[in-house]
Structure formats: C-alpha cells, structure tokens
PDB file of C-alpha atoms in Angstrom:
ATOM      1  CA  UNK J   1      -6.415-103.177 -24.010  1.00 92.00           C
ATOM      2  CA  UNK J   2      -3.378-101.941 -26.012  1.00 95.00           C
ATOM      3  CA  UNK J   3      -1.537-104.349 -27.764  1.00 97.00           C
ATOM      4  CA  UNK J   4       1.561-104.372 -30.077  1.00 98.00           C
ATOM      5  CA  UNK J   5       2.810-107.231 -31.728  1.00 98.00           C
ATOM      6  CA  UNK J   6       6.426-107.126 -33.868  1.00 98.00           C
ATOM      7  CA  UNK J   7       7.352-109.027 -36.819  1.00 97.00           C
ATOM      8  CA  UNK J   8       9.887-109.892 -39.427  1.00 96.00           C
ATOM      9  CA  UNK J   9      12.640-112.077 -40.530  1.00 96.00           C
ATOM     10  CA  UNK J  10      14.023-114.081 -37.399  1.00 96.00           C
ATOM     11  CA  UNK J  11      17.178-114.423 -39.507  1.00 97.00           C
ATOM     12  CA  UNK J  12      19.084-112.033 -41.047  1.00 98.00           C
ATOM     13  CA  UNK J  13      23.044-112.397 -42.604  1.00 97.00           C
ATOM     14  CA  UNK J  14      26.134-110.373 -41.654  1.00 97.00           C
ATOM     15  CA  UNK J  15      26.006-107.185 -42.744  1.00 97.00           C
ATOM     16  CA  UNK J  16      22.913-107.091 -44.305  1.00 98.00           C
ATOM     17  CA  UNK J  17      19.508-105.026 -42.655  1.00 98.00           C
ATOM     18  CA  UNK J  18      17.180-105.982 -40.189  1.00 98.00           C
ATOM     19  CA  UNK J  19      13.961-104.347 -40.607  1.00 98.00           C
ATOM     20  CA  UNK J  20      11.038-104.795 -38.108  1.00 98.00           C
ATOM     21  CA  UNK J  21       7.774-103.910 -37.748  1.00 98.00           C
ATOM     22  CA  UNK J  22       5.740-103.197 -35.128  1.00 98.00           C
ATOM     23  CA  UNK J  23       1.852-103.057 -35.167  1.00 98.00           C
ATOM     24  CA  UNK J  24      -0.410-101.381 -32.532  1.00 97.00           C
ATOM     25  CA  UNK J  25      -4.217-102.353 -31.697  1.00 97.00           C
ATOM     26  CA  UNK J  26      -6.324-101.503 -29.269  1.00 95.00           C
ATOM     27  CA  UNK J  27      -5.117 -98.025 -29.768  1.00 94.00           C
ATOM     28  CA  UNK J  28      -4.630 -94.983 -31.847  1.00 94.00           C
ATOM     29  CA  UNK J  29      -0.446 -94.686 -33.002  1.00 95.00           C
ATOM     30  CA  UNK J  30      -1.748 -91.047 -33.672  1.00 94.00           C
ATOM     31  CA  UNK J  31      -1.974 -90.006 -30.299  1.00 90.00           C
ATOM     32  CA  UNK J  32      -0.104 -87.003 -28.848  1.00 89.00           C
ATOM     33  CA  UNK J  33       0.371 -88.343 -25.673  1.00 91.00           C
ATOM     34  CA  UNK J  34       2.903 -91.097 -27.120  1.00 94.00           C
ATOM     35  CA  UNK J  35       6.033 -91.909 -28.500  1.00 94.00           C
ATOM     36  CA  UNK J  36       6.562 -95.185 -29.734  1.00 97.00           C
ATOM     37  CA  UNK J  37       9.555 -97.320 -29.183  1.00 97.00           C
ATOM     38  CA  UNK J  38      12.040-100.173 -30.244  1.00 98.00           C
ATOM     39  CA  UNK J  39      14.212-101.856 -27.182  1.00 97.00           C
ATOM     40  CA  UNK J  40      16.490-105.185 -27.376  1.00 98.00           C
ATOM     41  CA  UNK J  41      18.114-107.285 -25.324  1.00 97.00           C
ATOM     42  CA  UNK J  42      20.646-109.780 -26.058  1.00 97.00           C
ATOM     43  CA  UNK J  43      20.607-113.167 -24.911  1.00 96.00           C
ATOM     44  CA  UNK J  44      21.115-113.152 -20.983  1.00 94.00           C
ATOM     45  CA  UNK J  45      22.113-109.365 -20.947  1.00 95.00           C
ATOM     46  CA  UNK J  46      20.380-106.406 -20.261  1.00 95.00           C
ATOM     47  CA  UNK J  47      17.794-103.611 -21.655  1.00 96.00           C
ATOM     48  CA  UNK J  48      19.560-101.026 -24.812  1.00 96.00           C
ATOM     49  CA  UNK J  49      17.166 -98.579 -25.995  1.00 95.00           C
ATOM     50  CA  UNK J  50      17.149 -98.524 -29.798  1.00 96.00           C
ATOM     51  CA  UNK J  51      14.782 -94.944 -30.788  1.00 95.00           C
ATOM     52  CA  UNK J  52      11.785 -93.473 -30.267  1.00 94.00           C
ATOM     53  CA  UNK J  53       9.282 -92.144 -33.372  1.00 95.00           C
ATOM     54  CA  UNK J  54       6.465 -89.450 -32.970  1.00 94.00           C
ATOM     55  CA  UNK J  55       3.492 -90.089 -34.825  1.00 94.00           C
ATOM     56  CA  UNK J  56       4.565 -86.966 -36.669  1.00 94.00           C
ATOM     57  CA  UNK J  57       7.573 -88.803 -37.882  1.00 93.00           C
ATOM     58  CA  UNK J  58      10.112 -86.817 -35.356  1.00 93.00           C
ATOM     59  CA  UNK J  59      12.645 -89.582 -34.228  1.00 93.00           C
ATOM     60  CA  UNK J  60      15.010 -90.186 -31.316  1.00 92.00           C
ATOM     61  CA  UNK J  61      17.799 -91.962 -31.965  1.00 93.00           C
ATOM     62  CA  UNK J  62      20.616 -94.340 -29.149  1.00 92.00           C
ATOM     63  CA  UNK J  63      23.965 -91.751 -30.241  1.00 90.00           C
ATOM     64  CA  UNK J  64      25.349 -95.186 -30.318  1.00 92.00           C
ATOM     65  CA  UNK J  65      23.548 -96.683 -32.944  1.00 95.00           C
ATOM     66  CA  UNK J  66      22.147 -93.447 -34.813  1.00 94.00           C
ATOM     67  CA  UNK J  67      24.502 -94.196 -37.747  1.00 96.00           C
ATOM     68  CA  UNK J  68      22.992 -97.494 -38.477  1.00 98.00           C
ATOM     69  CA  UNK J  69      19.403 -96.635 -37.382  1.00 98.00           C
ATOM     70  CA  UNK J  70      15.998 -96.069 -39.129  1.00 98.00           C
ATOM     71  CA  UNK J  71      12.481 -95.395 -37.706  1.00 98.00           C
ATOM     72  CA  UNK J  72       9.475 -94.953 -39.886  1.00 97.00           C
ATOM     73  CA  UNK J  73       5.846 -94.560 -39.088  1.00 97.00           C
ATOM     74  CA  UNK J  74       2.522 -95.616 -40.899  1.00 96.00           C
ATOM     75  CA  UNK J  75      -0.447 -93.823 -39.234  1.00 95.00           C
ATOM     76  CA  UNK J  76      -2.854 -95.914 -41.804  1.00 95.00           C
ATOM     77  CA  UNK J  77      -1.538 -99.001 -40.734  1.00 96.00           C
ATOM     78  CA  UNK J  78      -1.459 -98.021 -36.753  1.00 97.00           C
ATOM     79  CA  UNK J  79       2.525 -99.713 -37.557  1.00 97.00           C
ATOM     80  CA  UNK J  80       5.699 -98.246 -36.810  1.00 98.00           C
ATOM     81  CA  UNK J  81       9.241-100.171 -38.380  1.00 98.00           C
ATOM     82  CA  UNK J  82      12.958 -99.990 -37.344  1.00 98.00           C
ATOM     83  CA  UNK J  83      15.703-100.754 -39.733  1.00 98.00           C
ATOM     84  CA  UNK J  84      19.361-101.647 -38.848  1.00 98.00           C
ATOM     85  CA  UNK J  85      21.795-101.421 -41.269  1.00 98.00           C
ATOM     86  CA  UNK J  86      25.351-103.133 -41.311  1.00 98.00           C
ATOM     87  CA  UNK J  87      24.451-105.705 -38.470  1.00 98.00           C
ATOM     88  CA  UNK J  88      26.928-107.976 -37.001  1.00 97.00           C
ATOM     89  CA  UNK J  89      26.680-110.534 -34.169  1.00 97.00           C
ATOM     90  CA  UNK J  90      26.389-108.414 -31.507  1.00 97.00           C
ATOM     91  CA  UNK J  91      22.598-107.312 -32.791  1.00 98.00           C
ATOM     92  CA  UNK J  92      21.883-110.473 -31.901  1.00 98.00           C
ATOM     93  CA  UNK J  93      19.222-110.071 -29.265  1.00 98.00           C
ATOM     94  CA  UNK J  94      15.469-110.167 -28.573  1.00 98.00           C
ATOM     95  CA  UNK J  95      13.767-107.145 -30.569  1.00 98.00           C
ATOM     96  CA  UNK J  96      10.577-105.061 -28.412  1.00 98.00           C
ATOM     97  CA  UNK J  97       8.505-102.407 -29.372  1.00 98.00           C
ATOM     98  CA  UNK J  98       6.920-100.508 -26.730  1.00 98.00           C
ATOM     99  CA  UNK J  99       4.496 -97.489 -26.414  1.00 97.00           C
ATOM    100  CA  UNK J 100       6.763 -94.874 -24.605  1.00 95.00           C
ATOM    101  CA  UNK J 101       4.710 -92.239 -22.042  1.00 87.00           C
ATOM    102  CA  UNK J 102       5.161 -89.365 -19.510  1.00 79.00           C
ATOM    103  CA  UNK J 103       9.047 -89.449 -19.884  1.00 79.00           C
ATOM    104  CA  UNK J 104       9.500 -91.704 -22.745  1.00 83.00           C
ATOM    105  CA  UNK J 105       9.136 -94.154 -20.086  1.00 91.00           C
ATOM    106  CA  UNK J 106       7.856 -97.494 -21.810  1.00 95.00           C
ATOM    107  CA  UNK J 107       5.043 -98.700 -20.734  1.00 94.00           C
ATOM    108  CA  UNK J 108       3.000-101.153 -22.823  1.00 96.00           C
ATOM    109  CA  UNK J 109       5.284-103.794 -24.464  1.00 97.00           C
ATOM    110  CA  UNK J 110       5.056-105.589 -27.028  1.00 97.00           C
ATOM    111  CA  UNK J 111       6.475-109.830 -26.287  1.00 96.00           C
ATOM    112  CA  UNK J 112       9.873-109.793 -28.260  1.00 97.00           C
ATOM    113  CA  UNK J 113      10.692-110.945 -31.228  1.00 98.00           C
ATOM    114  CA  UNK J 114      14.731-113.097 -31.742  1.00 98.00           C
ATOM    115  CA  UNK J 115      16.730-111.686 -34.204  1.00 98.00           C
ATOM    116  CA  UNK J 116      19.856-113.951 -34.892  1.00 98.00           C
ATOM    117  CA  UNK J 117      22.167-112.669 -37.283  1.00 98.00           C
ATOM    118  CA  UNK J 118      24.268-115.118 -38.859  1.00 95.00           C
ATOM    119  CA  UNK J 119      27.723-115.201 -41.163  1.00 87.00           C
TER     120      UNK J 119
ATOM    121  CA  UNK W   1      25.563 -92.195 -22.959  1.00 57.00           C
ATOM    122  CA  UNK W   2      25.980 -94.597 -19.889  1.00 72.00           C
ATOM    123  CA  UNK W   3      24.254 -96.738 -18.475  1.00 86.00           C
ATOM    124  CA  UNK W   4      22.762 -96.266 -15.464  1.00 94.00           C
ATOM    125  CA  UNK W   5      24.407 -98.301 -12.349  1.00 97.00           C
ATOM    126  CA  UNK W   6      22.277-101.347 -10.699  1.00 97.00           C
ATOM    127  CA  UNK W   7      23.960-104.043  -8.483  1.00 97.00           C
ATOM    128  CA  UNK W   8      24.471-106.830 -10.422  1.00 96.00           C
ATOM    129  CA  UNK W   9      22.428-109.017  -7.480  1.00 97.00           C
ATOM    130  CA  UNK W  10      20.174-108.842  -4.047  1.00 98.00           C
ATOM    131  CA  UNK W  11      19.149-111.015  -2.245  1.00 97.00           C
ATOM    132  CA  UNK W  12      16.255-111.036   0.567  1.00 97.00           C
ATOM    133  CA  UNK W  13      13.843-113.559   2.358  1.00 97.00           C
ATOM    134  CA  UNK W  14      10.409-113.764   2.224  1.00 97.00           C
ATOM    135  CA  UNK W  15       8.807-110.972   4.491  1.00 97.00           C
ATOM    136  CA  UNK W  16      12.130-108.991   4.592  1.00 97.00           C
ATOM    137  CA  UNK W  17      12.389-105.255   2.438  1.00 97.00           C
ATOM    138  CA  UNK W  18      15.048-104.660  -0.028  1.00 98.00           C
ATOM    139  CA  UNK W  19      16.279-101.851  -1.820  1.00 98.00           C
ATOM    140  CA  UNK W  20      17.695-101.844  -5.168  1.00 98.00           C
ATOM    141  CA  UNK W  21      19.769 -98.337  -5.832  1.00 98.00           C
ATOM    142  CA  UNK W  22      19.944 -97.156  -9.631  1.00 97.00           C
ATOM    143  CA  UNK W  23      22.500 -94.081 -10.025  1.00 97.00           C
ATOM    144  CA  UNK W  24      22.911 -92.261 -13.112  1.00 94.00           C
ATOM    145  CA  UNK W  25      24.293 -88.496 -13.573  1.00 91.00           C
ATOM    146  CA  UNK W  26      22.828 -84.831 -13.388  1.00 89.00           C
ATOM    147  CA  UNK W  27      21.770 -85.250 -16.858  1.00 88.00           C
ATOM    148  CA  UNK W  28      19.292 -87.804 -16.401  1.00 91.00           C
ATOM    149  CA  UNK W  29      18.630 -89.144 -13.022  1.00 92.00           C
ATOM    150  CA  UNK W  30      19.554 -86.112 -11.062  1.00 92.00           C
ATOM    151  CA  UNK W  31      17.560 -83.549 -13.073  1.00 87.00           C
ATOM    152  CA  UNK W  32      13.977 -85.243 -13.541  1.00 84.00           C
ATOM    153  CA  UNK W  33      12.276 -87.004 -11.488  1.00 90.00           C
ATOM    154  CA  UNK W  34      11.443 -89.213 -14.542  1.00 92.00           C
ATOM    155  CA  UNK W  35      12.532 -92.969 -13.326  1.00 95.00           C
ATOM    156  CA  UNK W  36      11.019 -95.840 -13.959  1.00 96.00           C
ATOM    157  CA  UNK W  37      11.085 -99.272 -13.134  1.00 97.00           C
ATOM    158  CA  UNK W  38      10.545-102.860 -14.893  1.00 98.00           C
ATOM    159  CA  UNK W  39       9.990-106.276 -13.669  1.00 98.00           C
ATOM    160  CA  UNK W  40      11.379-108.829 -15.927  1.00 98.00           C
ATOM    161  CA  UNK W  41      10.220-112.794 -15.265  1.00 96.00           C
ATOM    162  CA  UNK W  42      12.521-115.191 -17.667  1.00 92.00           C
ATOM    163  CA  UNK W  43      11.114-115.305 -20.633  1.00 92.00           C
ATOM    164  CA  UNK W  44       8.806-112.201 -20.975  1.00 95.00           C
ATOM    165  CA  UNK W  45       8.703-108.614 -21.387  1.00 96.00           C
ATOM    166  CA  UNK W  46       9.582-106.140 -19.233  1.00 97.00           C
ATOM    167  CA  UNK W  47       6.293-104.774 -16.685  1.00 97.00           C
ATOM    168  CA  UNK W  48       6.604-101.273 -15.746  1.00 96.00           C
ATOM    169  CA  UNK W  49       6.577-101.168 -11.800  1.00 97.00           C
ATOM    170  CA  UNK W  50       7.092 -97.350 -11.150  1.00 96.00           C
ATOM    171  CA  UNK W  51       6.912 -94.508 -13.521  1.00 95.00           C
ATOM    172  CA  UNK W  52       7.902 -90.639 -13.089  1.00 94.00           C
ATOM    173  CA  UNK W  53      10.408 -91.636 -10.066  1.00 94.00           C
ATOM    174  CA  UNK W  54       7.354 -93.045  -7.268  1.00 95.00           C
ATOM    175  CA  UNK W  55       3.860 -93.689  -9.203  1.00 95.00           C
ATOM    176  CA  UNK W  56       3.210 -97.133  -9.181  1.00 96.00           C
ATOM    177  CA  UNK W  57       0.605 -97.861 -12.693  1.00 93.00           C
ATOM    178  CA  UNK W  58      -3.396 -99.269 -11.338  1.00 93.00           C
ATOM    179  CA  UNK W  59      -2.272-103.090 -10.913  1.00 95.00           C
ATOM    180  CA  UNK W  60       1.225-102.835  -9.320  1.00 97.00           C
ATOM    181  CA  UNK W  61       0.940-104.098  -5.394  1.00 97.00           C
ATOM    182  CA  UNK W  62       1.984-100.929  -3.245  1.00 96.00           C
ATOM    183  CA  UNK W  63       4.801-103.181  -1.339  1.00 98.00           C
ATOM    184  CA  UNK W  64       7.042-101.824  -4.895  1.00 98.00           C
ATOM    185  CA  UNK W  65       7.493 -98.233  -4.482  1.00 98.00           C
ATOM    186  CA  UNK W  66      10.172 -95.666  -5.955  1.00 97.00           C
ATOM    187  CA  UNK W  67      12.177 -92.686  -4.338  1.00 97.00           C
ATOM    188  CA  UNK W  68      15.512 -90.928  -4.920  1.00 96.00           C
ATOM    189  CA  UNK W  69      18.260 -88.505  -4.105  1.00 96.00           C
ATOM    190  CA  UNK W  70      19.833 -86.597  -6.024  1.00 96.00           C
ATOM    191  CA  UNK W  71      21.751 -88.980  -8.494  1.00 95.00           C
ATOM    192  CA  UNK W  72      20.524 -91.852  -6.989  1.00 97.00           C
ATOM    193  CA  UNK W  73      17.053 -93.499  -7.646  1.00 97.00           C
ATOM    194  CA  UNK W  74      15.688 -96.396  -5.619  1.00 98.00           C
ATOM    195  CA  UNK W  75      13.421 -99.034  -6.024  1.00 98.00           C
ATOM    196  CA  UNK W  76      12.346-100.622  -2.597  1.00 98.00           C
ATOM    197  CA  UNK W  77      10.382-103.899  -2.426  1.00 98.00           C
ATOM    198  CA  UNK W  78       8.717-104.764   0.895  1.00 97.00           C
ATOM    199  CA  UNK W  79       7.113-108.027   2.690  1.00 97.00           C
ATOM    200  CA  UNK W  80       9.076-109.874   0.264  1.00 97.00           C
ATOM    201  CA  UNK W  81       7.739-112.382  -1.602  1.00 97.00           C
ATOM    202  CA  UNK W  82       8.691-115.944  -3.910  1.00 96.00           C
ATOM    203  CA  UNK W  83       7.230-114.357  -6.860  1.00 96.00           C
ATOM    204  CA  UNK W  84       8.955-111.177  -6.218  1.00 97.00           C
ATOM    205  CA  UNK W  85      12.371-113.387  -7.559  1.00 97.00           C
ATOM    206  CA  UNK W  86      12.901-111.151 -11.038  1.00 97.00           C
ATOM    207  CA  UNK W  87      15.624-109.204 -12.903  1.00 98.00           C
ATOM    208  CA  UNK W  88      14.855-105.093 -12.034  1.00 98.00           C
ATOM    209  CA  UNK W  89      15.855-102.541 -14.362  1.00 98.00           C
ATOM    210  CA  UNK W  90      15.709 -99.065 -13.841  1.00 97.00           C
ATOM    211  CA  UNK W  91      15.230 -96.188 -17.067  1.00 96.00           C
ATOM    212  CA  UNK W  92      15.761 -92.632 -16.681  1.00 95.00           C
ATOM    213  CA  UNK W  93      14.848 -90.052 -19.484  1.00 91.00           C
ATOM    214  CA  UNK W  94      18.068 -87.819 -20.330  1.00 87.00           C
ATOM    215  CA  UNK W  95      18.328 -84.235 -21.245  1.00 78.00           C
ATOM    216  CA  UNK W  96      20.854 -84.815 -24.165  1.00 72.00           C
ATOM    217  CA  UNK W  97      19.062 -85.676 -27.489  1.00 65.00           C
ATOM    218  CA  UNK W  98      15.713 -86.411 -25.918  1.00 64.00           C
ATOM    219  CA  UNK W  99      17.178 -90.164 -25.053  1.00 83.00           C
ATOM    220  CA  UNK W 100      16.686 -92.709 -22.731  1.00 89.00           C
ATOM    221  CA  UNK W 101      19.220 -94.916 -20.524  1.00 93.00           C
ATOM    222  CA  UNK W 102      18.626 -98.087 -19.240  1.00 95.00           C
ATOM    223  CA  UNK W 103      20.201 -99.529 -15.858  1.00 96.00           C
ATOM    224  CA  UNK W 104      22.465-102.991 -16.534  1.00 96.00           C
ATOM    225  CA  UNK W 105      19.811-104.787 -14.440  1.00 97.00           C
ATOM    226  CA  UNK W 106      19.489-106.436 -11.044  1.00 97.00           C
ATOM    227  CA  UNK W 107      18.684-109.763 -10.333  1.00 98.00           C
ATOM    228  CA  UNK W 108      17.040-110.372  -6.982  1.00 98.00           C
ATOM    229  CA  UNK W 109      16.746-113.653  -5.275  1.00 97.00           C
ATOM    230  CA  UNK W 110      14.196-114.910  -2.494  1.00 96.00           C
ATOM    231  CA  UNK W 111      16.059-117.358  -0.447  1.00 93.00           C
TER     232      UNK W 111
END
C-alpha cells in the first residue's frame, strides 16, 4: 500500500523559507505513470494546489505562487521537497503531498503536516 | 487561475440524493473530462471519490458517482447517508501550464 509521509519544521518566521519533504514507500517515485504533488489548506478554508514534480525533475508550478516556489526530487531517497520562499501569514495552512495520476488528479495522500509561520 | 465554483453548503436527509455542481471554464472543466472528486472528514486528508469526470477508484460505494456538461461537473450522492456529512471538493486539470484548480469546497449536511 502506497504511503507518503511529510516532514519538517512546524514553525517557520516571517519571511524566512519553508522547506518540506515528502517521502514515498510502498512505491517507486520513479514511475512514469506519476507526478507527485504538494497541496495546502489553511485553517478552515479550502484546497490550493502548490506544484507538481516529474520524477525527471520537470515541475508544474500554481502561476500564483511560481515566484516563491521550489520543487526538487531525490529518486535515491524515493523523497520529493517543496520550498517556499518569502512566507508570510497567509502560508499558514496544513501542508500535503500527494501522488498525482491520470490528470494530475491526486490520488494517494499523504496526512498533512501544520505549518505556522510566525513574526 | 480561478477557482472552480462549489456551493458553499447542501443539505439532504438520510435516503434522499443530492447533487453538488462544480463549474469551471473551457480551459479546464469544459475541455477534459478530467474531474475529480474528494471527500474530506474534519481532521484528515482528502479521499478521492471520482477520478477522470465518472470513475469511482475499487473502494468508493457506487451511491457517489460523477457526470457533467459542458462547464459544469457534478458530483451526485444517493441514498444518503450520516456518514456521508463531509466537505466535497472538486479538481479539474487545466490546459494552461499543465496546472490544476481546485473547487472552494462544499460542505454537506445530513439532517
């Protein structure tokens, strides 16, 4: 059964970058069939997709967010990150990474993780 | 990019069908029939419900099923039940930049 599972700092200061990871098991990040995304939600609102990464390293960026938005993947250690630069208050919200199929539709997700940031 | 356009609530009661409408534009909704649908209990990640506009994934009870017209997908939910009682959100793939939208969400209530 696929599982992903993301990590990092639940706390991160004004301005500064958040930087996630996001590690697969029970499957192969190197499959073709896949993209491989990062989704948030802030507290009691709805769903923003963040970007999508290719196991190739081809990325898919929200035009909203492109500016401040990194994706990187690590095919050794099944792991792909995220990094937000410049955050602010309002990327406070619940951080999930998701395995993306037939029309980057997201299908296996991965249980959240809260990023507050603070000033 | 826009969201995609939910009501913000339904409501139905147990045994009853409801209908949840998700409209978006010609550049996503209206061109593929790529729509899916997620279940979100408080507290947990989203569960896919419908993929590719009407496939529901091995697991997902066939009273949640998927359909649309032209800019307009659908997500109907029949023989209503308690457990049903979820935010919906609907995500279409879009043509520009290989991206994807997300609907604002729709919380349904069993009464």
């Amino acid at each position: 059964q696929l599982q992903l599972q993301e990590s990092g700092p639940g706390l991160v200061k004004s301005s500064e970058t958040l930087s996630l990871t996001c590690t697969v098991s029970g499957g192969s990040i190197s499959s073709s069939t896949y993209y491989w995304g990062w989704i948030r939600q802030p507290p009691g609102k709805g769903l923003e997709w963040i970007g999508s990464i290719y196991y190739s390293g081809n990325t898919y960026y929200n035009p909203s967010l492109k500016s401040r938005v990194t994706m990187s993947v690590d095919t050794s250690k099944n792991q792909f990150s995220l990094k937000l630069s410049s955050v602010t208050a309002a990327d406070t919200a619940v951080y999930h990474c998701a395995r993306q199929g037939p029309g980057k539709a997201p299908d296996y997700w991965g249980q959240g993780t809260l990023v507050t940031v603070s000033s | 990019q826009s969201a995609l356009t939910q009501p913000a609530s339904v409501s139905g009661s147990p045994g009853q069908s409801i209908t949840i409408s998700c409209t978006g534009t010609s550049s996503d909704v209206g061109i593929y029939d790529l729509v899916s649908w997620y279940q979100q209990l408080p507290g947990k990640a989203p569960k896919l419900m419908i993929y590719e506009g009407s496939k529901r994934p091995s697991g997902v009870s066939n009273r949640f099923s998927g359909s649309k017209s032209g800019n307009t997908a659908s997500l109907t939910i029949s023989g209503l039940q308690a457990e049903d009682e979820a935010d919906y959100y609907c995500c279409s793939y879009a043509s520009s930049s290989s991206y994807v939208v997300f609907g604002g969400g729709t919380k349904l209530t069993v009464l």
